[in-house]
PDB file of C-alpha atoms in Angstrom:
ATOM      1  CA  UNK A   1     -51.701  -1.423  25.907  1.00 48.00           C
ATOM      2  CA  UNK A   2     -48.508   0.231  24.805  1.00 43.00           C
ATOM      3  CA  UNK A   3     -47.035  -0.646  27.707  1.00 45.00           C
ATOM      4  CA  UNK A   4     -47.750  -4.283  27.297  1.00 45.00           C
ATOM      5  CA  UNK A   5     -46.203  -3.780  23.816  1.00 44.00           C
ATOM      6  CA  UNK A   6     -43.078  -2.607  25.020  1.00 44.00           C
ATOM      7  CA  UNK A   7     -42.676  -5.807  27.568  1.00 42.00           C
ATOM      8  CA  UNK A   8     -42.970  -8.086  24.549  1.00 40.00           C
ATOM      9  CA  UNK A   9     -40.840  -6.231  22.093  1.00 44.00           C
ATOM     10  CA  UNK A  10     -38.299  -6.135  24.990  1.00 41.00           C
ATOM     11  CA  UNK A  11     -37.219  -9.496  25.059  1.00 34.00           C
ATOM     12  CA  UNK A  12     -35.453  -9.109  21.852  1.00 36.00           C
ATOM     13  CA  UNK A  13     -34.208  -5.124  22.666  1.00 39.00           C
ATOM     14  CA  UNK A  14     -31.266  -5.086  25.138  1.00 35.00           C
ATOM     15  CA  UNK A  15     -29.223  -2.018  25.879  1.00 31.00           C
ATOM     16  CA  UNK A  16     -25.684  -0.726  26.159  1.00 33.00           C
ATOM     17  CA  UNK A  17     -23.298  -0.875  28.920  1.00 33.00           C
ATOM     18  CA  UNK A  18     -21.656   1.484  31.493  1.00 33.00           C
ATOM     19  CA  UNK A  19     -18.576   1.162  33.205  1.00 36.00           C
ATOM     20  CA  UNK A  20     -20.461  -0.784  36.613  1.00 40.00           C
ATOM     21  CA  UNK A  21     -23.827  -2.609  36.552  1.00 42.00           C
ATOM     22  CA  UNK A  22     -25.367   0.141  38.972  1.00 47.00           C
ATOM     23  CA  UNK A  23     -25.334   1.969  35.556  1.00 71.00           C
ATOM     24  CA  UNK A  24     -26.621  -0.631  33.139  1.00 75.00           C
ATOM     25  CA  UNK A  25     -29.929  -0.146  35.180  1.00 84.00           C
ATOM     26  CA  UNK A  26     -30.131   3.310  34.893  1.00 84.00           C
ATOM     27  CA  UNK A  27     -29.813   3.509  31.365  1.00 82.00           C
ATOM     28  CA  UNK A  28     -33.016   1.122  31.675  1.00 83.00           C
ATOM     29  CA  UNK A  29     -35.095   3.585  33.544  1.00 89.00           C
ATOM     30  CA  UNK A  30     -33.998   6.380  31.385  1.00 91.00           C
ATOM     31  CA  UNK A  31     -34.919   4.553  28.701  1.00 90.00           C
ATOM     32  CA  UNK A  32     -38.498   2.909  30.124  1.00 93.00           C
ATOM     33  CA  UNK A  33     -38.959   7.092  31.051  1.00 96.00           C
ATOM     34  CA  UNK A  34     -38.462   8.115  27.283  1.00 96.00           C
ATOM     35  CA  UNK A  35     -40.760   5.694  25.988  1.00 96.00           C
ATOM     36  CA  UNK A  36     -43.395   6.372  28.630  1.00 96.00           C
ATOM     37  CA  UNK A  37     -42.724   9.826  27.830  1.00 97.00           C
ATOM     38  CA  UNK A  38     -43.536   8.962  24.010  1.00 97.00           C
ATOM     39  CA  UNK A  39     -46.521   6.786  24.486  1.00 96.00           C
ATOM     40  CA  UNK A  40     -49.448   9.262  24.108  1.00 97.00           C
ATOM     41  CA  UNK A  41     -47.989  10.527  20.842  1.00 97.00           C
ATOM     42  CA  UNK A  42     -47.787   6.797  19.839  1.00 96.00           C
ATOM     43  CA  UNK A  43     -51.447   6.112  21.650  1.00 96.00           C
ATOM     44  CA  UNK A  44     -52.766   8.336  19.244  1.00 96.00           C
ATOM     45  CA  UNK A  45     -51.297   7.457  16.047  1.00 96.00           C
ATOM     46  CA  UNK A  46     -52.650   3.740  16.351  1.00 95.00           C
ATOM     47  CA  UNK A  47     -55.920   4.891  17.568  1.00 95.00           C
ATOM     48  CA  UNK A  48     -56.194   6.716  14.161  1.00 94.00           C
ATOM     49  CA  UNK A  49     -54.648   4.150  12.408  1.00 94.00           C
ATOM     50  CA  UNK A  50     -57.042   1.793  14.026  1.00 94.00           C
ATOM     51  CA  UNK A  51     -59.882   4.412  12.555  1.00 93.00           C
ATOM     52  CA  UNK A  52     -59.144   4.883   9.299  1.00 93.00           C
ATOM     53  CA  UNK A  53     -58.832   0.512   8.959  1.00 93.00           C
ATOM     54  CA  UNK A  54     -61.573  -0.231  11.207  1.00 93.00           C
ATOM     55  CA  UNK A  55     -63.639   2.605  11.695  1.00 88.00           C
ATOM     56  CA  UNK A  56     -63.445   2.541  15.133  1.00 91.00           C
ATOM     57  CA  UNK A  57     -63.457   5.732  17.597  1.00 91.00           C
ATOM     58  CA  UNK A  58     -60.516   7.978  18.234  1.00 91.00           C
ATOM     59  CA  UNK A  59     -59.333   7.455  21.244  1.00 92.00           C
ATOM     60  CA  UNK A  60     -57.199  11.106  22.844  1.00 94.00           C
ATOM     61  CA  UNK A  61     -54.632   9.327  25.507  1.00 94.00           C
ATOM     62  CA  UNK A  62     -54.385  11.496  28.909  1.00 93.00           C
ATOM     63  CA  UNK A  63     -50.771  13.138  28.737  1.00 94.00           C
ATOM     64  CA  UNK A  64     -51.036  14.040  25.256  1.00 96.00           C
ATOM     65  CA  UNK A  65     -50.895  17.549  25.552  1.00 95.00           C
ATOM     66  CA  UNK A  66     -47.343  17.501  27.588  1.00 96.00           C
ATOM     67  CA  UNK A  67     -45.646  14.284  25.648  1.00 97.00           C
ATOM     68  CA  UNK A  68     -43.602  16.734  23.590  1.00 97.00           C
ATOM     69  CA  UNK A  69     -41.684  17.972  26.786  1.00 96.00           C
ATOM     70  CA  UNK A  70     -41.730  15.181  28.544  1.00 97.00           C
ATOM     71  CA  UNK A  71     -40.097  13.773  25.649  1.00 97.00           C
ATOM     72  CA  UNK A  72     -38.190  15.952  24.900  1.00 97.00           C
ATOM     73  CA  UNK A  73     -36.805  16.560  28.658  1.00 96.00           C
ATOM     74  CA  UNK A  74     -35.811  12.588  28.957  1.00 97.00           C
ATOM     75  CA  UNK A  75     -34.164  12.394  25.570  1.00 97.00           C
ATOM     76  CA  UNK A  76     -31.657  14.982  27.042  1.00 95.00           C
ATOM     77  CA  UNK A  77     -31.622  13.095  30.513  1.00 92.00           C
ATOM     78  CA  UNK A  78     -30.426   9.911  27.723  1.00 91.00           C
ATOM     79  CA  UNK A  79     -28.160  11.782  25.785  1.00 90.00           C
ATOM     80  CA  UNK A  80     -26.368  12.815  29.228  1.00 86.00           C
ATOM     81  CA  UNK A  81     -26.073   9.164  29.968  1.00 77.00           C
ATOM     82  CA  UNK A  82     -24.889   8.207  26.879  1.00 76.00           C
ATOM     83  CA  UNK A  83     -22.256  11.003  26.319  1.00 75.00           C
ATOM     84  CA  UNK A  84     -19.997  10.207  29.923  1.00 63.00           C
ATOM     85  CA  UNK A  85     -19.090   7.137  27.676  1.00 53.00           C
ATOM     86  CA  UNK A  86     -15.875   7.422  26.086  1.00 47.00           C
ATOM     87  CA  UNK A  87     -16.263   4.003  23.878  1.00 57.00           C
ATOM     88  CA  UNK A  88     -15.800   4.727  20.260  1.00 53.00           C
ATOM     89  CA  UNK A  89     -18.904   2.266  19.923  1.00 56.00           C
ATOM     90  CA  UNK A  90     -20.992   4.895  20.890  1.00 71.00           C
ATOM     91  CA  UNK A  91     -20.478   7.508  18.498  1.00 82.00           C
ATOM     92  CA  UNK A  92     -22.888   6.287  16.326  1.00 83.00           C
ATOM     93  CA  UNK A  93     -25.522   5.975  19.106  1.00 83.00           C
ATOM     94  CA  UNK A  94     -24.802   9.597  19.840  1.00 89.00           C
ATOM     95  CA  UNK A  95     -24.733  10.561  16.120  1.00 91.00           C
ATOM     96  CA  UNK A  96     -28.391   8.825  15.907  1.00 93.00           C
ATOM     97  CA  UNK A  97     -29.744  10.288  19.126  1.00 94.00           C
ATOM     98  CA  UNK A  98     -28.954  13.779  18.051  1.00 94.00           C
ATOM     99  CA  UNK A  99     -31.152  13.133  15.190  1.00 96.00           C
ATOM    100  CA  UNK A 100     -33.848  12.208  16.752  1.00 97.00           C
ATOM    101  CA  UNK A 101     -33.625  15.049  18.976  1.00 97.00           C
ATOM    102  CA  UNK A 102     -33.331  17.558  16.458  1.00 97.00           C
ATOM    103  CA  UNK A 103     -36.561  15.793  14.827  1.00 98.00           C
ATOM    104  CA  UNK A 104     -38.273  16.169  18.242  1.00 98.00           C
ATOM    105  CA  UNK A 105     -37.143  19.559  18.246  1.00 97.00           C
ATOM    106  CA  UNK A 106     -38.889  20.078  15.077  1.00 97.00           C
ATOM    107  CA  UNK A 107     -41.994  18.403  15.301  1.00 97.00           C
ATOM    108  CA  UNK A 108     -42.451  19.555  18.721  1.00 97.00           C
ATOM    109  CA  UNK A 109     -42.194  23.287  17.168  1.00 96.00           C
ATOM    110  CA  UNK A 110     -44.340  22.244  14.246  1.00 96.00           C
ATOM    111  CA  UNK A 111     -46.934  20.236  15.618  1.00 96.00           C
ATOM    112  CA  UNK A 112     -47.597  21.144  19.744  1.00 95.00           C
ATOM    113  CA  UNK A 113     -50.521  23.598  18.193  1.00 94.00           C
ATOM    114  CA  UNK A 114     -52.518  20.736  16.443  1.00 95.00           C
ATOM    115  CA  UNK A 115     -51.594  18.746  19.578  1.00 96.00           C
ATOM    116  CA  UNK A 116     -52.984  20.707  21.791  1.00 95.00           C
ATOM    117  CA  UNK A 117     -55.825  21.340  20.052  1.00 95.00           C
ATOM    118  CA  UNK A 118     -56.530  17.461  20.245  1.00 96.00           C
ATOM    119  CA  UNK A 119     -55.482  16.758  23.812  1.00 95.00           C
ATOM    120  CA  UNK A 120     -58.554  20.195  25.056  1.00 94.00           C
ATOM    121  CA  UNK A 121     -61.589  18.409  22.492  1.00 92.00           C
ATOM    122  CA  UNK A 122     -64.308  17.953  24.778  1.00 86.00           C
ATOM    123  CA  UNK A 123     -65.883  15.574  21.388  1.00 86.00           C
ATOM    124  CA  UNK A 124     -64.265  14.007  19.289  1.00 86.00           C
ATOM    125  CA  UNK A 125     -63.333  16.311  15.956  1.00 88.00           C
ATOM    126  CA  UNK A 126     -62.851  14.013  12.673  1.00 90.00           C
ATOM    127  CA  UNK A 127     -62.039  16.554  10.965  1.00 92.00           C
ATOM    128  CA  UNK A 128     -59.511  18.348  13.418  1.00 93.00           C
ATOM    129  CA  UNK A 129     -57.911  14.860  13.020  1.00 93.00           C
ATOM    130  CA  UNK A 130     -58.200  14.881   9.321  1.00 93.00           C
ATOM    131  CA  UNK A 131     -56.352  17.722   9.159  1.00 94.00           C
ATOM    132  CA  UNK A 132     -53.802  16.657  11.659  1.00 94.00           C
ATOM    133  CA  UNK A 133     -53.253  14.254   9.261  1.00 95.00           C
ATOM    134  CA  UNK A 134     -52.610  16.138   6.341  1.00 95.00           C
ATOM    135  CA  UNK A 135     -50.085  18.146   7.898  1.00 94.00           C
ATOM    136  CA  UNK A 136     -48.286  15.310   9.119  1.00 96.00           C
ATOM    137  CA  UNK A 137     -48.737  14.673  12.447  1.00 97.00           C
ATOM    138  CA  UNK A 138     -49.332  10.885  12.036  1.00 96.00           C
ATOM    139  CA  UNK A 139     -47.014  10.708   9.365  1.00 97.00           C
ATOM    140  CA  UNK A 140     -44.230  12.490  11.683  1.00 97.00           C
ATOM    141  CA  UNK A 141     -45.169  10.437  15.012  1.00 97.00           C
ATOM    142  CA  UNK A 142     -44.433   6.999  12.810  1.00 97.00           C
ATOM    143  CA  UNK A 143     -41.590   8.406  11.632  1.00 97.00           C
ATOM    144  CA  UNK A 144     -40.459   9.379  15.682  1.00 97.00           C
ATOM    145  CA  UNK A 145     -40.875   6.190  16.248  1.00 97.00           C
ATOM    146  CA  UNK A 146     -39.153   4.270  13.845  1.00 96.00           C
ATOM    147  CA  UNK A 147     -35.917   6.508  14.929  1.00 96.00           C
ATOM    148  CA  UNK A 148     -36.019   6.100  18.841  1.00 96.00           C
ATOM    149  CA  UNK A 149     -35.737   1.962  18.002  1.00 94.00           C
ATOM    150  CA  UNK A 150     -33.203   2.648  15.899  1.00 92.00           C
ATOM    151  CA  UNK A 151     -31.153   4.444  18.780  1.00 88.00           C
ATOM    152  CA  UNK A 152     -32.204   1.823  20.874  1.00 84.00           C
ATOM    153  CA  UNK A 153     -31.310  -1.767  18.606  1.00 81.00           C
ATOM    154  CA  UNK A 154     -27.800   0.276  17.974  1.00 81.00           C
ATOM    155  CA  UNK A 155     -27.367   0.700  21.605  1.00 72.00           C
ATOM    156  CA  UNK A 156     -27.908  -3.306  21.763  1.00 70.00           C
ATOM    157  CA  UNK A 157     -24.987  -4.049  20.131  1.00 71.00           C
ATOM    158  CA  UNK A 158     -22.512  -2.619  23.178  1.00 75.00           C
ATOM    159  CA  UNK A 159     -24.538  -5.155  25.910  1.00 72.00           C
ATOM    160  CA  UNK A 160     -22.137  -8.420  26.374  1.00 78.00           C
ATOM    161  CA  UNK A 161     -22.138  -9.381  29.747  1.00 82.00           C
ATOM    162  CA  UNK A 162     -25.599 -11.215  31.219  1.00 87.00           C
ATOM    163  CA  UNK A 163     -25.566  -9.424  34.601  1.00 87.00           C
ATOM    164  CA  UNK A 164     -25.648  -6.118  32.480  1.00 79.00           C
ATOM    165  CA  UNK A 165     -28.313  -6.853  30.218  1.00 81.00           C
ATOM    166  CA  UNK A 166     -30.187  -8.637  33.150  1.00 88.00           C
ATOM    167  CA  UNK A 167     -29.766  -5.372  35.121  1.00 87.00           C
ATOM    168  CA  UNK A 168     -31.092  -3.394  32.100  1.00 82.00           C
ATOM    169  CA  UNK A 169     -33.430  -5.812  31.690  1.00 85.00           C
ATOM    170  CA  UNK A 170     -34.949  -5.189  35.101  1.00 91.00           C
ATOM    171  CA  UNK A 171     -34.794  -1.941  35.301  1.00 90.00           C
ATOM    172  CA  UNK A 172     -36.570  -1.305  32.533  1.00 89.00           C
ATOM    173  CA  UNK A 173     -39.729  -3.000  32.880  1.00 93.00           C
ATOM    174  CA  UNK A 174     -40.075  -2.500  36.684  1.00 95.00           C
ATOM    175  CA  UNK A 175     -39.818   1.262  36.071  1.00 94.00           C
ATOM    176  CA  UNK A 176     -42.299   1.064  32.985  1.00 93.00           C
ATOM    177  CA  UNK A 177     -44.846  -0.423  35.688  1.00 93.00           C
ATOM    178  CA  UNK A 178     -44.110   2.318  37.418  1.00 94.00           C
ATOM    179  CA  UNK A 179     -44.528   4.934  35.189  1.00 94.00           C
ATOM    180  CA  UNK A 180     -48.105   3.293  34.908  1.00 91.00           C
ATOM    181  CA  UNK A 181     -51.400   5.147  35.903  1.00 85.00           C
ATOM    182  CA  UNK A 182     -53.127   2.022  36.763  1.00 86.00           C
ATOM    183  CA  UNK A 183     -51.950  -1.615  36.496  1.00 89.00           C
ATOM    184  CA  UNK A 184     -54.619  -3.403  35.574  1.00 89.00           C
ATOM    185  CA  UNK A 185     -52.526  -6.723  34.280  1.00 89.00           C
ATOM    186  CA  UNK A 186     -48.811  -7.380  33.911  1.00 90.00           C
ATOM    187  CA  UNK A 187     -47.991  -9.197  30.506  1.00 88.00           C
ATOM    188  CA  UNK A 188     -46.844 -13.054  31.122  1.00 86.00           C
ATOM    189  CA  UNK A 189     -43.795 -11.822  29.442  1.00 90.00           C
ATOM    190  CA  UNK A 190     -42.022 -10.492  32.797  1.00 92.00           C
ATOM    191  CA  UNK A 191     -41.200 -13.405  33.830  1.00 92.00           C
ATOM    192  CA  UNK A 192     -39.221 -14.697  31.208  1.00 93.00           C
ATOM    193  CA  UNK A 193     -37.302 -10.930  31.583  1.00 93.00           C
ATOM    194  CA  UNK A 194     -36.914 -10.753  35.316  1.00 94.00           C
ATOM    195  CA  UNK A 195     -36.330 -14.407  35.925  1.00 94.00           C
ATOM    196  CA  UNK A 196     -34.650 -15.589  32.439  1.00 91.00           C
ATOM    197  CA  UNK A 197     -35.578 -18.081  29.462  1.00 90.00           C
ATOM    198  CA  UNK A 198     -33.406 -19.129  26.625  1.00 87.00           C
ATOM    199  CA  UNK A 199     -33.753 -15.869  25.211  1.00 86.00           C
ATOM    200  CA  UNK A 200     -32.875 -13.581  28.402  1.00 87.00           C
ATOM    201  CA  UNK A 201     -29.958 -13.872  31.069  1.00 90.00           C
ATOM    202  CA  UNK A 202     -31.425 -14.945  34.752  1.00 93.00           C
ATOM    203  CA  UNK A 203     -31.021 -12.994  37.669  1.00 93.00           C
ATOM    204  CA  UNK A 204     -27.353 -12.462  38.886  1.00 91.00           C
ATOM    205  CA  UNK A 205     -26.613 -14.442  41.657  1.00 90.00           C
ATOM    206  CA  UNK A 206     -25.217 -12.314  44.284  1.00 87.00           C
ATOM    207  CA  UNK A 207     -28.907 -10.439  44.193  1.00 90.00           C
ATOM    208  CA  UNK A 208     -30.175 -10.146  48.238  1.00 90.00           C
ATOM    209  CA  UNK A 209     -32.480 -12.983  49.249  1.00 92.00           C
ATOM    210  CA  UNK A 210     -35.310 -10.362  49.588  1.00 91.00           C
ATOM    211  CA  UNK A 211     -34.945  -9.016  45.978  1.00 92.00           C
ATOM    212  CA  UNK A 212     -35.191 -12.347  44.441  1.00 94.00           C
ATOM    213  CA  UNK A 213     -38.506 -12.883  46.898  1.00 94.00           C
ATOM    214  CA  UNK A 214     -39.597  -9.716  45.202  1.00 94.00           C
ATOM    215  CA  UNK A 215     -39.330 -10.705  41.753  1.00 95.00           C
ATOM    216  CA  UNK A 216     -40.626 -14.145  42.290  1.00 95.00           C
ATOM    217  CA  UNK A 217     -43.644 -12.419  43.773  1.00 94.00           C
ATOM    218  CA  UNK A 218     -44.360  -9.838  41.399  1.00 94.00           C
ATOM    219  CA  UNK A 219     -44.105 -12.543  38.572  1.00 94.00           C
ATOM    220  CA  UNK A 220     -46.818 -14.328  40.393  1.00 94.00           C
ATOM    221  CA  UNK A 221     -49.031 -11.303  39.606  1.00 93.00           C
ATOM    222  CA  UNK A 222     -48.606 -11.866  36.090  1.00 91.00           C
ATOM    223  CA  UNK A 223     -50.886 -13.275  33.100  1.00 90.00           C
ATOM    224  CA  UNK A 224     -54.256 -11.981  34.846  1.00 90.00           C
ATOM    225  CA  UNK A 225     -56.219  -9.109  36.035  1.00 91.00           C
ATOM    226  CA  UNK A 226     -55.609  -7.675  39.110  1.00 93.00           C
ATOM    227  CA  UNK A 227     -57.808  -6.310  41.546  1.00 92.00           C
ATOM    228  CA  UNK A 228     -57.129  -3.434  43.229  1.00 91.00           C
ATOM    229  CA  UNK A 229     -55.612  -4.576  46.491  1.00 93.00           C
ATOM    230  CA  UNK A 230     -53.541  -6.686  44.003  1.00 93.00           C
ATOM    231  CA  UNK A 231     -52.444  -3.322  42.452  1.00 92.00           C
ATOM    232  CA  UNK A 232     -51.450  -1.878  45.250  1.00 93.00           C
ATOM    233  CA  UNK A 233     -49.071  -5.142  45.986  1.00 93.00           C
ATOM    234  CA  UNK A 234     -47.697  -4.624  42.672  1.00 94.00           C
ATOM    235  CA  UNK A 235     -46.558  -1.436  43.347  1.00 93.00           C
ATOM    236  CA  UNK A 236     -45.427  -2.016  46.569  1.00 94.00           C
ATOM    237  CA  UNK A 237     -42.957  -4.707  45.290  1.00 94.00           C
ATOM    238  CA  UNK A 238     -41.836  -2.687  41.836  1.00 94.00           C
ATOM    239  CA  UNK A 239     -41.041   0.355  43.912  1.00 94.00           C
ATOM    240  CA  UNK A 240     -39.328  -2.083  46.638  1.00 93.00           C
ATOM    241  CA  UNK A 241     -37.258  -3.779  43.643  1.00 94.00           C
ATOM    242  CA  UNK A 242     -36.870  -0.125  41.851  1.00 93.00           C
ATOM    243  CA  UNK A 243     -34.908   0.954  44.545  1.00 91.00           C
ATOM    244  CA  UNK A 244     -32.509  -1.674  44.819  1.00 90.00           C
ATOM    245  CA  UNK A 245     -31.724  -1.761  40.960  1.00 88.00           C
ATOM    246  CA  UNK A 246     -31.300   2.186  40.976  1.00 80.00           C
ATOM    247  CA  UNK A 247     -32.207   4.389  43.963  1.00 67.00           C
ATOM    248  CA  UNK A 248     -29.602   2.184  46.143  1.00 51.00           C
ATOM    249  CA  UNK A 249     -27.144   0.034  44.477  1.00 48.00           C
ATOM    250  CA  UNK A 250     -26.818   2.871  41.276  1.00 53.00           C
ATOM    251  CA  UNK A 251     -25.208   5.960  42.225  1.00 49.00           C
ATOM    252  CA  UNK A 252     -25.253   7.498  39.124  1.00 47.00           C
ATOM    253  CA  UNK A 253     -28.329   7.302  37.956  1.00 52.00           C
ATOM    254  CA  UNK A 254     -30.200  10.641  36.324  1.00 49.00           C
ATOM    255  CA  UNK A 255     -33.332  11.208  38.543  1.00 51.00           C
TER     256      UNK A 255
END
């Protein structure tokens, strides 16, 4: 589900630029790796949220337990991106990131315990999570949140050209499939992003014959449920397109 979150909200979220397009798409992974890396932290706040207005069961995401450094390690894999740049533009994306690093930094130091704890119940503990709660961790992960978009809609401002942000773009969501366990659906929303719509730049161009193939195809797979030779397809092309966006054509990408 977050994942399906993040391919709507990204329509409107574009990122910054690099001196080629090889490196406007590995920003995108970087990024698509941060907030993979954040997602059980997130997971779990709107599964409590989702508790406390609904009454519904807490649900403990798999990968809770190591989202701090995971986090934590891709956020520095970012920052290393971001600080090559010598555009004045992004001192204030810098300025923000280190925030939110040092509040990683924090929470991580403050709050792995009570994760932990969560991420090894065998049942599910209301009032482990009530007190959770009342020392923050909720509280904290909202606040996380609300300062990793605000790196990322600052870094927006520094994308003008289309075959950048389409690069970005691409990169991004093809490497958030990716980072997937399981896909069981792809959001209709990837095809507006890989293959454009009045609100996102189409593909460039100059792309090989066989990429464009592969994005037609994979957009095919989209606005249903897959079954599992399906998934396996899916994969197949992501990792095929992946690796023209970044492995290949982007030399300086931070794998």
């Amino acid at each position: 589900m977050f994942h399906r979150l993040l391919l709507l909200a990204f329509i409107a979220l574009l990122l910054l630029s690099f001196p080629a397009a090889g490196s406007y798409a590995c920003l995108g992974s970087i990024f698509a790796d941060v907030y993979t890396a954040f997602a059980p932290l997130y997971a779990l706040h709107d599964s409590y949220a989702n508790y406390l207005f609904t009454g519904s069961e807490v649900t403990v995401p798999s990968g809770l337990d190591e989202a701090c450094e995971e986090l934590s390690q891709h956020l520095g894999k970012l920052h290393m991106g971001l600080i090559i740049q010598t555009d004045s533009q992004r001192v204030e994306v810098l300025a923000h990131l280190a925030d939110l690093q040092g509040n990683v930094a924090s929470f991580c130091a403050t709050q792995q315990e009570q994760i932990a704890a969560i991420a090894a119940m065998e049942e599910n503990d209301l009032t482990l999570f009530s007190q959770a709660s009342e020392r923050g961790l909720f509280a904290e992960i909202k606040e996380l949140r609300t300062l990793l978009d605000e790196v990322f809609t600052l870094t927006l401002e520094n994308l003008t050209e289309a075959r950048d942000q389409w690069m970005f773009n691409a990169a991004f969501v093809i490497r958030t499939l990716i980072n997937q366990e399981e896909i069981e659906q792809i959001n209709l929303s990837l095809e507006q992003i890989l293959l454009g719509s009045e609100e996102t730049p189409p593909p460039p161009e100059d792309l090989p014959e066989e990429v464009l193939q592969g994005l037609h195809a994979l957009v095919f797979f989209s606005g249903r449920k897959l079954t599992p030779q399906e998934q396996e397809e899916v994969v197949t092309l992501a990792r095929t397109i992946y690796a023209y966006l970044v492995e290949e054509s982007q030399k300086r990408c931070l794998n």
